Coordinates of C-alpha atoms (C1' of nucleotides) in Angstrom, one line a residue:
Chain B
M1 CA 4.5 61.4 -24.6
S2 CA 4.0 58.9 -21.8
P3 CA 3.7 55.3 -22.8
G4 CA 0.5 55.0 -21.0
E5 CA -1.3 57.6 -23.1
D6 CA -1.8 55.6 -26.2
G7 CA 0.6 57.6 -28.3
L8 CA -1.4 60.8 -27.9
I9 CA 0.9 63.8 -28.6
G10 CA 0.1 67.3 -27.5
I11 CA 2.3 70.0 -29.0
P12 CA 1.9 73.3 -27.2
F13 CA 2.3 76.6 -29.1
P14 CA 2.5 79.1 -26.3
E15 CA 2.9 82.0 -28.6
H16 CA -0.1 81.2 -30.6
S17 CA -2.6 83.0 -28.5
N18 CA -0.5 86.1 -28.4
E19 CA 0.1 86.1 -32.1
L20 CA -3.6 85.5 -32.7
L21 CA -4.5 88.4 -30.6
S22 CA -1.8 90.6 -32.3
H23 CA -3.2 89.7 -35.7
L24 CA -6.7 90.4 -34.6
N25 CA -5.6 93.8 -33.2
D26 CA -3.9 94.6 -36.5
Q27 CA -7.1 93.7 -38.3
R28 CA -9.0 95.9 -36.0
R29 CA -6.7 98.9 -36.6
T30 CA -6.9 98.5 -40.3
G31 CA -10.6 97.8 -40.2
L32 CA -10.1 94.4 -41.8
L33 CA -12.9 91.9 -41.3
C34 CA -14.5 94.2 -38.8
D35 CA -18.1 93.3 -38.6
L36 CA -19.2 95.4 -35.6
T37 CA -18.8 99.1 -35.0
L38 CA -19.1 100.4 -31.5
T39 CA -19.9 104.0 -31.1
S40 CA -19.7 106.2 -28.1
R41 CA -20.7 109.9 -28.2
G42 CA -19.7 110.2 -31.8
A43 CA -16.5 108.2 -31.6
R44 CA -16.5 105.0 -33.7
Y45 CA -14.6 101.9 -33.0
P46 CA -14.6 99.1 -35.6
T47 CA -14.2 95.8 -34.1
H48 CA -15.0 92.1 -34.4
R49 CA -18.1 90.5 -33.1
S50 CA -16.4 87.3 -32.2
V51 CA -13.8 89.1 -30.2
M52 CA -16.3 91.2 -28.4
A53 CA -18.4 88.1 -27.7
A54 CA -15.4 86.4 -26.3
V55 CA -14.4 89.2 -24.0
S56 CA -17.7 90.6 -22.9
L57 CA -20.5 88.8 -21.3
Y58 CA -22.9 91.4 -22.7
F59 CA -21.9 90.9 -26.2
R60 CA -21.8 87.1 -25.7
R61 CA -25.4 87.3 -24.9
L62 CA -26.2 89.8 -27.5
F63 CA -24.8 87.6 -30.3
G64 CA -25.2 84.3 -28.6
A65 CA -28.7 83.7 -29.8
E66 CA -28.1 84.2 -33.4
E67 CA -28.7 81.0 -35.1
G68 CA -25.4 80.0 -36.7
G69 CA -24.0 83.3 -35.8
G70 CA -21.1 83.0 -38.1
E71 CA -23.3 82.9 -41.2
G72 CA -25.1 86.0 -40.2
G73 CA -24.8 87.1 -43.8
G74 CA -22.0 89.4 -42.8
G75 CA -24.4 91.0 -40.4
F76 CA -22.6 94.2 -40.1
S77 CA -23.9 96.1 -37.1
V78 CA -23.4 99.2 -35.2
C79 CA -23.7 99.2 -31.4
Q80 CA -24.2 102.5 -29.8
L81 CA -22.6 102.6 -26.4
D82 CA -23.1 106.2 -25.3
C83 CA -23.3 104.9 -21.7
V84 CA -19.6 104.0 -21.9
A85 CA -17.2 106.9 -22.1
P86 CA -15.2 107.0 -25.3
D87 CA -11.9 106.8 -23.5
A88 CA -13.1 103.9 -21.4
L89 CA -14.4 102.1 -24.4
D90 CA -11.1 102.6 -26.2
A91 CA -9.3 101.2 -23.2
L92 CA -11.6 98.2 -23.0
L93 CA -11.1 97.5 -26.7
E94 CA -7.4 97.8 -26.3
F95 CA -7.6 95.3 -23.5
A96 CA -9.7 93.0 -25.5
Y97 CA -7.1 92.9 -28.3
T98 CA -3.9 93.1 -26.2
A99 CA -4.8 91.6 -22.9
T100 CA -3.4 94.7 -21.4
L101 CA -5.4 97.5 -19.9
T102 CA -3.9 100.9 -20.3
I103 CA -5.9 103.7 -18.7
P104 CA -5.2 107.0 -17.1
S105 CA -5.9 106.8 -13.4
S106 CA -8.4 109.5 -13.7
G107 CA -10.4 107.4 -16.1
M108 CA -10.4 104.3 -13.9
R109 CA -14.0 104.9 -12.8
D110 CA -15.3 105.1 -16.3
V111 CA -13.4 102.0 -17.2
L112 CA -14.9 100.2 -14.2
R113 CA -18.3 101.3 -15.2
G114 CA -17.8 100.2 -18.8
A115 CA -16.4 96.9 -17.7
Q116 CA -19.4 96.4 -15.4
L117 CA -21.8 97.3 -18.1
L118 CA -20.3 95.1 -20.7
G119 CA -19.7 92.3 -18.4
I120 CA -15.9 92.2 -18.6
Q121 CA -15.5 90.8 -15.2
C122 CA -11.8 90.6 -14.8
V123 CA -11.3 94.2 -15.8
A124 CA -14.1 95.3 -13.4
D125 CA -12.4 93.3 -10.7
A126 CA -9.0 94.8 -11.4
C127 CA -10.4 98.3 -11.5
R128 CA -12.4 97.7 -8.3
D129 CA -9.3 96.6 -6.6
I130 CA -7.4 99.6 -7.6
L131 CA -10.3 101.9 -6.7
G132 CA -10.8 100.1 -3.5
E133 CA -7.8 101.9 -2.2
T134 CA -9.0 105.3 -3.3
A135 CA -12.7 104.7 -3.3
E136 CA -13.5 107.1 -0.5
A137 CA -11.4 109.7 -2.2
E138 CA -13.5 109.2 -5.3
G139 CA -16.6 109.8 -3.3
E140 CA -18.1 106.3 -3.4
T141 CA -19.7 105.2 -0.2
A142 CA -18.4 102.1 1.6
E143 CA -21.8 100.6 1.3
E144 CA -21.7 100.7 -2.4
Q145 CA -18.3 99.3 -2.4
T146 CA -19.3 96.4 -0.3
T147 CA -22.4 95.8 -2.4
Q148 CA -20.4 95.7 -5.6
H149 CA -17.6 93.7 -4.2
M150 CA -19.8 91.1 -2.6
A151 CA -21.9 90.7 -5.7
A152 CA -18.9 90.5 -7.9
K153 CA -17.2 88.0 -5.5
R154 CA -20.2 85.8 -5.5
M155 CA -20.3 85.9 -9.2
V156 CA -16.7 85.0 -9.4
E157 CA -17.1 82.1 -7.1
V158 CA -20.1 80.8 -8.9
E159 CA -18.7 81.3 -12.4
S160 CA -15.2 80.1 -11.9
G161 CA -15.4 77.9 -8.9
V162 CA -13.6 78.3 -5.6
E163 CA -10.3 77.3 -7.2
K164 CA -10.4 80.0 -9.8
A165 CA -11.7 82.5 -7.3
S166 CA -8.8 81.9 -5.1
R167 CA -6.5 82.2 -8.1
R168 CA -8.0 85.5 -8.9
K169 CA -7.4 86.6 -5.3
T170 CA -3.7 86.0 -5.7
D171 CA -3.8 87.7 -9.0
R172 CA -5.5 90.7 -7.6
K173 CA -2.6 91.0 -5.2
K174 CA -0.3 91.0 -8.2
V175 CA -2.4 93.7 -9.8
K176 CA -2.2 95.8 -6.7
K177 CA 1.6 95.5 -6.9
V178 CA 1.7 96.1 -10.6
G179 CA -0.9 98.8 -10.5
L180 CA 1.6 101.6 -10.1
H181 CA 1.0 105.0 -11.4
H182 CA 3.1 105.7 -14.4
N183 CA 2.8 109.2 -15.9
N184 CA -0.7 109.3 -14.6
S185 CA -1.6 106.1 -16.3
L186 CA -2.0 102.5 -15.2
I187 CA -1.1 99.3 -17.0
L188 CA -3.0 96.4 -15.7
N189 CA -2.4 92.8 -16.7
P190 CA -5.6 91.1 -15.9
P191 CA -5.6 87.7 -14.2
P192 CA -5.2 84.9 -16.7
A193 CA -7.9 82.8 -15.1
S194 CA -10.5 85.4 -15.7
P195 CA -13.7 84.5 -17.6
V196 CA -12.3 86.4 -20.5
S197 CA -9.5 84.0 -21.0
H198 CA -10.0 81.8 -24.0
P199 CA -10.4 78.1 -23.4
S200 CA -7.3 76.3 -24.3
P201 CA -7.7 73.3 -26.4
A202 CA -6.5 71.0 -23.7
S203 CA -8.7 68.5 -22.0
D204 CA -8.4 70.5 -18.8
S205 CA -10.3 73.3 -20.4
I206 CA -13.2 70.9 -21.0
R207 CA -13.5 70.4 -17.3
S208 CA -13.5 74.1 -16.6
L209 CA -16.0 74.8 -19.3
P210 CA -18.6 76.3 -17.0
S211 CA -16.3 79.2 -16.3
T212 CA -16.5 80.3 -19.9
Q213 CA -20.2 79.8 -20.3
P214 CA -22.8 82.3 -19.7
P215 CA -24.1 82.5 -16.2
S216 CA -26.1 79.6 -15.0
P217 CA -29.6 80.1 -13.5
E218 CA -28.0 80.1 -10.1
Q219 CA -25.8 83.0 -11.1
E220 CA -28.8 84.8 -12.4
E221 CA -30.5 84.3 -9.1
L222 CA -27.5 85.6 -7.3
R223 CA -27.6 88.7 -9.5
L224 CA -31.2 89.1 -8.9
K225 CA -30.7 88.8 -5.2
A226 CA -27.9 91.2 -5.4
G227 CA -30.3 93.7 -7.0
Q228 CA -33.2 92.9 -4.7
N229 CA -31.3 92.9 -1.4
G230 CA -29.8 96.2 -2.0
D231 CA -30.8 99.0 -4.2
P232 CA -30.5 97.7 -7.8
R233 CA -29.0 101.0 -8.7
S234 CA -26.3 100.6 -6.1
I235 CA -23.9 99.6 -8.8
T236 CA -24.5 102.7 -10.8
Q237 CA -22.9 105.9 -10.0
P238 CA -25.6 108.3 -9.0
G239 CA -25.1 111.7 -10.3
R240 CA -22.9 110.7 -13.1
G241 CA -23.7 111.5 -16.7
A242 CA -23.7 108.0 -17.9
A243 CA -26.0 106.7 -15.2
L244 CA -29.1 107.1 -17.3
N245 CA -27.9 105.0 -20.1
G246 CA -26.1 102.7 -17.8
G247 CA -29.3 102.0 -15.9
L248 CA -30.6 99.6 -18.5
L249 CA -27.3 97.9 -18.9
H250 CA -27.4 97.1 -15.3
H251 CA -30.8 95.9 -15.9
W252 CA -29.3 93.6 -18.4
L253 CA -26.9 92.4 -15.8
Q254 CA -29.8 91.5 -13.6
E255 CA -32.4 90.4 -16.1
P256 CA -30.8 89.2 -19.2
L257 CA -34.0 88.9 -21.1
R258 CA -34.4 92.6 -21.2
I259 CA -31.4 93.4 -23.2
A260 CA -32.3 96.2 -25.4
H261 CA -32.7 95.5 -29.1
P262 CA -34.7 97.1 -31.9
P263 CA -38.4 96.8 -31.5
P264 CA -39.3 96.2 -35.1
V265 CA -38.0 92.6 -35.1
A266 CA -41.4 91.2 -34.5
P267 CA -41.3 87.4 -34.4
L268 CA -38.5 87.0 -32.0
N269 CA -39.5 89.9 -30.0
D270 CA -42.9 88.3 -29.7
K271 CA -41.2 85.3 -28.4
L272 CA -39.4 87.3 -25.9
S273 CA -42.4 89.1 -24.8
E274 CA -44.0 85.8 -24.0
D275 CA -41.3 85.2 -21.5
D276 CA -40.9 88.6 -20.2
D277 CA -42.8 91.7 -21.2
M278 CA -40.5 94.2 -22.9
E279 CA -40.0 97.4 -21.0
G280 CA -38.8 100.7 -22.4
L281 CA -35.9 100.2 -24.7
D282 CA -32.7 102.0 -24.0
D283 CA -31.7 104.8 -26.2
G284 CA -28.1 104.4 -25.1
M285 CA -27.6 101.1 -26.7
V286 CA -29.0 100.4 -30.2
M287 CA -28.0 97.5 -32.2
G288 CA -28.1 98.0 -35.9
S289 CA -28.6 94.3 -36.6
T290 CA -31.4 92.0 -35.8
S291 CA -29.4 90.3 -33.2
I292 CA -31.4 88.6 -30.5
P293 CA -29.4 88.8 -27.4
V294 CA -30.4 85.7 -25.5
S295 CA -29.2 82.3 -26.5
V296 CA -31.5 79.4 -26.6
A297 CA -30.0 77.8 -23.6
E298 CA -30.0 81.1 -21.7
R299 CA -33.6 81.7 -22.6
G300 CA -34.5 78.4 -20.9
A301 CA -32.2 79.0 -18.0
T302 CA -33.3 82.6 -17.4
T303 CA -37.0 81.9 -17.6
S304 CA -36.6 79.4 -14.9
A305 CA -34.6 81.8 -12.9
V306 CA -36.7 84.8 -13.4
G307 CA -39.7 82.8 -12.6
G308 CA -38.6 83.0 -9.1
G309 CA -38.8 79.8 -7.0
R310 CA -39.6 77.8 -10.0
K311 CA -37.7 74.6 -10.1
R312 CA -35.0 75.1 -12.6
K313 CA -35.0 73.0 -15.7
S314 CA -32.5 70.3 -16.5
Q315 CA -29.4 71.8 -17.8
T316 CA -29.1 69.2 -20.5
P317 CA -28.6 71.8 -23.3
Q318 CA -25.1 73.1 -23.0
Q319 CA -23.5 75.9 -25.0
C320 CA -20.1 75.2 -26.5
P321 CA -17.8 77.9 -25.4
V322 CA -15.8 77.7 -28.6
C323 CA -18.5 77.8 -31.3
Q324 CA -21.4 78.8 -29.1
K325 CA -23.4 75.9 -30.4
I326 CA -26.1 74.5 -28.2
I327 CA -25.3 70.9 -27.5
H328 CA -28.3 68.8 -26.5
G329 CA -28.1 65.7 -24.4
A330 CA -26.5 65.1 -21.0
G331 CA -22.8 64.5 -21.2
K332 CA -22.6 65.4 -24.9
L333 CA -20.5 68.5 -24.5
P334 CA -17.2 66.8 -23.9
R335 CA -17.8 64.7 -27.0
H336 CA -18.5 67.8 -29.0
M337 CA -15.5 69.6 -27.6
R338 CA -13.2 66.9 -29.1
T339 CA -14.3 68.2 -32.5
H340 CA -12.5 71.5 -31.6
T341 CA -9.5 70.1 -29.8
G342 CA -8.9 67.4 -32.3
E343 CA -8.4 65.0 -29.5
K344 CA -8.9 61.4 -30.7
P345 CA -8.6 59.3 -27.6
F346 CA -9.9 56.1 -29.1
Q347 CA -7.4 54.2 -31.2
C348 CA -7.9 51.1 -33.2
S349 CA -5.5 48.5 -31.9
A350 CA -5.4 46.8 -35.2
C351 CA -4.6 49.6 -37.6
G352 CA -3.9 52.6 -35.3
V353 CA -6.6 54.8 -36.7
R354 CA -7.9 57.1 -34.1
F355 CA -11.4 58.2 -33.4
T356 CA -13.0 60.9 -31.3
R357 CA -15.7 58.6 -30.1
N358 CA -15.7 55.1 -28.7
D359 CA -18.8 54.1 -30.6
K360 CA -17.2 55.0 -33.8
L361 CA -14.2 52.9 -32.9
K362 CA -16.5 50.0 -32.2
I363 CA -18.0 50.3 -35.6
H364 CA -14.6 50.6 -37.1
M365 CA -13.5 47.5 -35.4
R366 CA -16.1 45.6 -37.4
K367 CA -13.9 46.1 -40.4
H368 CA -11.2 44.1 -38.7
T369 CA -13.4 41.5 -37.2
G370 CA -15.4 41.1 -40.4
E371 CA -18.6 41.6 -38.5
R372 CA -21.3 43.0 -40.7
P373 CA -24.3 42.9 -38.5
Y374 CA -26.8 44.3 -41.0
P375 CA -27.6 41.7 -43.6
C376 CA -29.9 42.5 -46.5
P377 CA -32.9 40.3 -46.5
H378 CA -33.1 40.3 -50.3
C379 CA -29.5 39.6 -51.2
P380 CA -26.3 38.3 -49.7
A381 CA -25.0 41.8 -49.0
R382 CA -24.2 42.7 -45.4
F383 CA -23.4 46.1 -44.0
L384 CA -21.4 47.7 -41.3
H385 CA -24.0 50.3 -40.6
S386 CA -27.7 50.2 -40.2
Y387 CA -28.0 53.2 -42.4
D388 CA -26.0 51.5 -45.1
L389 CA -28.5 48.8 -45.1
K390 CA -31.3 51.3 -45.3
N391 CA -29.7 52.9 -48.3
H392 CA -29.2 49.5 -49.8
L393 CA -32.8 48.5 -49.3
S394 CA -33.9 51.5 -51.3
L395 CA -32.1 49.9 -54.2
H396 CA -34.2 46.8 -53.9
S397 CA -37.4 48.7 -53.5
G398 CA -36.5 51.0 -56.3
A399 CA -37.8 53.8 -54.2
R400 CA -36.4 57.2 -55.2
P401 CA -38.2 59.5 -52.8
F402 CA -35.9 62.4 -53.4
E403 CA -36.7 64.2 -56.5
C404 CA -35.1 67.3 -57.9
P405 CA -37.7 70.1 -58.0
L406 CA -36.1 71.5 -61.1
C407 CA -35.4 68.6 -63.5
H408 CA -37.4 66.0 -61.6
K409 CA -34.6 63.5 -61.5
A410 CA -35.2 61.2 -58.6
F411 CA -32.6 59.9 -56.2
A412 CA -32.6 57.2 -53.7
R413 CA -30.6 59.2 -51.2
E414 CA -31.1 62.7 -50.0
D415 CA -27.5 63.5 -50.0
H416 CA -27.3 62.6 -53.7
L417 CA -30.1 64.9 -54.4
Q418 CA -28.3 67.7 -52.6
R419 CA -25.2 67.0 -54.5
H420 CA -27.2 67.0 -57.7
R421 CA -28.7 70.4 -56.8
K422 CA -25.4 71.9 -55.9
G423 CA -24.4 71.2 -59.5
H424 CA -25.8 73.3 -62.3
S425 CA -26.9 70.5 -64.5
C426 CA -30.5 70.8 -63.5
L427 CA -30.5 74.5 -64.2
E428 CA -29.8 74.3 -67.8
L429 CA -33.1 73.3 -69.4
R430 CA -36.3 72.0 -67.8
T431 CA -36.8 69.1 -70.2
R432 CA -38.7 66.8 -67.8
R433 CA -42.1 67.2 -66.2
P434 CA -43.0 66.0 -62.8
R435 CA -43.4 62.3 -62.6
R436 CA -46.7 62.9 -61.0
G437 CA -49.5 64.0 -63.3
P438 CA -48.9 62.5 -66.7
E439 CA -51.5 64.7 -68.3
L440 CA -49.2 67.6 -67.6
A441 CA -46.2 65.8 -68.7
E442 CA -47.7 65.1 -72.0
D443 CA -49.3 68.4 -72.6
G444 CA -47.2 69.1 -75.6
R445 CA -46.5 72.6 -74.6
G446 CA -43.2 72.0 -72.9
D447 CA -41.5 72.4 -76.3
G448 CA -41.5 76.1 -76.0
S449 CA -44.7 77.8 -77.1
R450 CA -44.1 80.9 -75.2
R451 CA -44.7 83.6 -77.8
E452 CA -43.9 86.6 -75.8
H453 CA -40.3 85.6 -75.3
S454 CA -37.5 85.8 -77.8
N455 CA -36.3 82.5 -76.5
P456 CA -39.4 80.7 -75.5
L457 CA -37.8 77.6 -74.2
E458 CA -35.5 79.5 -72.0
A459 CA -38.3 81.7 -70.8
L460 CA -40.4 78.7 -69.8
S461 CA -37.4 77.2 -68.1
L462 CA -36.9 80.4 -66.3
Q463 CA -40.5 80.7 -65.3
A464 CA -40.5 77.3 -63.9
H465 CA -37.2 77.9 -62.1
S466 CA -38.2 81.3 -60.9
S467 CA -41.4 79.9 -59.6
A468 CA -39.5 77.2 -57.8
F469 CA -37.3 79.8 -56.2
L470 CA -40.0 82.2 -55.2
P471 CA -41.3 82.2 -51.6
H472 CA -44.9 81.6 -51.1
A473 CA -45.5 85.1 -50.0
V474 CA -44.4 86.3 -53.5
L475 CA -46.0 83.5 -55.4
D476 CA -49.5 83.8 -54.1
G477 CA -49.3 87.2 -52.7
G478 CA -49.6 85.7 -49.3
S479 CA -53.2 84.9 -49.9
G480 CA -52.6 81.3 -50.7
S481 CA -55.7 81.3 -52.9
G482 CA -55.7 79.1 -55.9
A483 CA -57.2 81.8 -58.1
G484 CA -55.6 81.6 -61.5
P485 CA -53.1 84.4 -61.9
P486 CA -53.5 86.3 -65.2
L487 CA -50.6 86.3 -67.6
L488 CA -49.7 89.9 -67.1
F489 CA -50.2 89.8 -63.4
P490 CA -52.6 92.8 -63.1
G491 CA -53.3 94.1 -59.6
D492 CA -51.2 95.0 -56.7
V493 CA -50.6 91.6 -55.5
E494 CA -49.4 90.3 -58.8
R495 CA -47.3 93.3 -59.5
G496 CA -44.7 92.4 -57.0
R497 CA -44.7 88.8 -58.3
S498 CA -44.3 90.0 -61.9
L499 CA -41.5 92.3 -61.0
T500 CA -39.8 89.5 -59.1
L501 CA -40.2 87.1 -62.0
Q502 CA -38.9 89.7 -64.4
A503 CA -35.9 90.4 -62.2
L504 CA -35.2 86.7 -61.9
A505 CA -35.5 86.3 -65.6
Q506 CA -33.1 89.0 -66.2
L507 CA -30.6 87.4 -63.9
G508 CA -30.4 84.4 -66.2
P509 CA -30.1 80.8 -65.2
H510 CA -26.4 80.9 -64.2
R511 CA -27.1 83.7 -61.8
L512 CA -29.8 81.7 -60.2
A513 CA -27.4 78.9 -59.4
G514 CA -26.7 80.2 -55.9
Y515 CA -30.3 80.8 -55.0
P516 CA -32.1 77.5 -54.9
E517 CA -31.0 76.7 -51.4
L518 CA -32.0 80.1 -50.2
F519 CA -35.4 80.2 -51.7
L520 CA -36.2 76.6 -51.1
R521 CA -35.5 77.3 -47.5
G522 CA -38.0 80.1 -47.8
L523 CA -40.5 77.7 -49.2
E524 CA -39.9 75.4 -46.3
L525 CA -39.7 72.6 -48.7
R526 CA -36.5 71.2 -47.2
G527 CA -37.4 69.1 -44.2
G528 CA -34.5 70.1 -41.9
R529 CA -33.8 68.5 -38.6
E530 CA -35.6 71.3 -37.0
A531 CA -38.8 70.2 -38.7
E532 CA -38.5 66.7 -37.6
G533 CA -39.6 67.4 -34.1
E534 CA -42.7 69.3 -35.2
D535 CA -43.7 66.9 -37.9
P536 CA -42.2 63.5 -37.4
G537 CA -42.7 61.6 -40.6
G538 CA -45.5 63.8 -41.6
T539 CA -45.8 66.6 -44.1
H540 CA -42.0 67.2 -44.1
S541 CA -41.2 63.8 -45.5
P542 CA -39.4 63.9 -48.8
A543 CA -42.4 62.7 -50.7
A544 CA -44.7 65.2 -49.1
Q545 CA -42.2 68.0 -49.8
R546 CA -42.0 66.9 -53.4
D547 CA -45.7 66.7 -53.8
R548 CA -46.2 70.1 -52.2
W549 CA -43.6 71.6 -54.5
V550 CA -45.1 69.9 -57.5
D551 CA -48.4 71.2 -56.6
D552 CA -47.1 74.7 -56.4
V553 CA -45.2 74.6 -59.7
E554 CA -47.9 72.9 -61.5
E555 CA -50.4 75.3 -60.3
E556 CA -48.2 78.1 -61.4
I557 CA -47.5 76.8 -64.9
G558 CA -51.0 75.4 -65.3
D559 CA -52.5 78.7 -64.5
E560 CA -50.3 80.6 -66.8
E561 CA -50.7 78.2 -69.6
A562 CA -54.5 78.4 -69.2
E563 CA -54.4 82.1 -69.4
E564 CA -52.1 81.8 -72.5
E565 CA -54.6 79.8 -74.4
E566 CA -57.3 82.3 -74.1
Chain E
dC1 C1' -22.4 62.9 -63.2
dT2 C1' -24.1 59.1 -60.6
dG3 C1' -24.2 55.1 -57.4
dG4 C1' -22.4 53.3 -53.4
dG5 C1' -19.5 52.8 -49.2
dG6 C1' -17.6 54.9 -45.3
dA7 C1' -16.6 58.5 -41.9
dC8 C1' -18.1 62.1 -39.0
dG9 C1' -20.9 64.8 -35.9
dG10 C1' -25.3 65.6 -33.5
dG11 C1' -29.5 64.0 -31.0
dG12 C1' -32.4 60.6 -28.5
dC13 C1' -32.8 57.1 -25.2
dC14 C1' -31.2 54.5 -21.6
dC15 C1' -28.4 53.2 -17.6
Chain O
dT1 C1' -24.0 64.2 -15.1
dG2 C1' -21.4 61.0 -17.8
dG3 C1' -21.2 57.5 -20.9
dG4 C1' -22.9 53.7 -24.2
dC5 C1' -25.6 52.7 -27.9
dC6 C1' -28.2 53.7 -31.8
dC7 C1' -30.1 56.4 -35.5
dC8 C1' -29.8 60.1 -38.6
dG9 C1' -28.1 63.7 -41.9
dT10 C1' -24.2 65.1 -44.2
dC11 C1' -19.9 65.0 -46.4
dC12 C1' -16.1 62.8 -48.8
dC13 C1' -14.1 59.5 -51.7
dC14 C1' -13.9 56.1 -55.3
dA15 C1' -15.5 53.4 -59.2

DNA sequence: CTGGGGACGGGGCCC
DNA sequence: TGGGCCCCGTCCCCA
């Protein structure tokens, strides 16, 4: 390390990427951890969504919009790619996992088409270069070649910048040299600076981030122009069998919002249709999952681009090329990237502790300077952070706005409530009633007067917990009416609820332990960050959430108890 | 298990 | 667009 770099050590592991790829390829061959199956005309290719998203612009877009894509609940999906020939798809997959493209020269055209359709730019470039020498022999017109080449070249220049484009030029020359026919097959090593290359965790990669991001609105405009100036179908191969299916994929290249996905996914499709009316969906590409193929950032970007002449929006939201997360705020992406690279450029001169952010270092320095800028007005306590003071003030006020919906224990801090809920203590017995509504708390029936259960107390507990975990749609049949539900839940609406309650009761409390988060999310009782914007300090406040929940549960229990007394 | 302090990462606002 | 500053939510650790 150089003395001027503050002791920052960077230890390269040049073999890491190769080993990583090798292991992934092993996993693919054995089907291990494969969460995506590509099919082409009957052939099936198990693969990994993350790899495909990393290598293919198409899949990047297809999966990019999934909120928290990683937690997609093991969203196993099948992607039918009949528009890509099986051999070509196999070759492209091999390339994705080995960085080497091995194809018979006779299949070059199919691979080129596949690479174009799936947005694997470097492979398309390489194939085009090879075919460029034999294009006329293949029957492709010079005009088509020019159109493709120019469009691709512009995309390359926009995506990777002039520097990368020039690097690719030199690499293309290498490809031409390497691209010798061996036993009627070709082995291509694509240029390392291609958009497919994974970002290295070096700071340089941060500066070159745009190259790994989905196309910007300008790029979309270029694509649109490329389609408008010439025949949009010019990229396709007229007369070829795959042209029909490929047509919509090219459509995707030009108008990303129209990526085919299953029509029944109503809410998000509706959202899409607001932006861009959905046209006929492609039969050649069917996703088995409910993936929405346009990321948030892209949606904003594309709408501005597709709008045609509309001034493009600020590009403040940026997508992290590593975790695909959308980072809001100008200049925040480099800060976020340090969470991936582990880079901690800000070092405390007093104790040597390093931080990823300057503002954190400044706060840390207060420990050394003794500065505690947040004094408590009620006691001599002083704090390093404003939020520490805020927490502390709740002690003085005695406010415990965060109440457990199950055992009604109240906490001063939300994280303590969450910690409490993650434990199982509140799932044992419901011994407390809500703090609100003393008449209910003292109703004397909480001691287990359920006659129809062998273990009445447990049954009551389960009822309460089950009610707490049930979404509104099940609880009130979607009607939201306060009509007192009869004990045995007669009627169609109540039948589903009864069955659900029975099922939950059979699960037992311990089996329910993992569900509160899920169902409470369904109840929208948890005021997440996403709710803040819509409802600042309003009905999503902890107190409001608690009250709403209490209303729900009390209504449930009250109704049932009233029926019981009859 | 709970209370409290501290660290960390993200977003908003401003320059 | 980048960076500073601040606030917030969340997580971890310790008593």
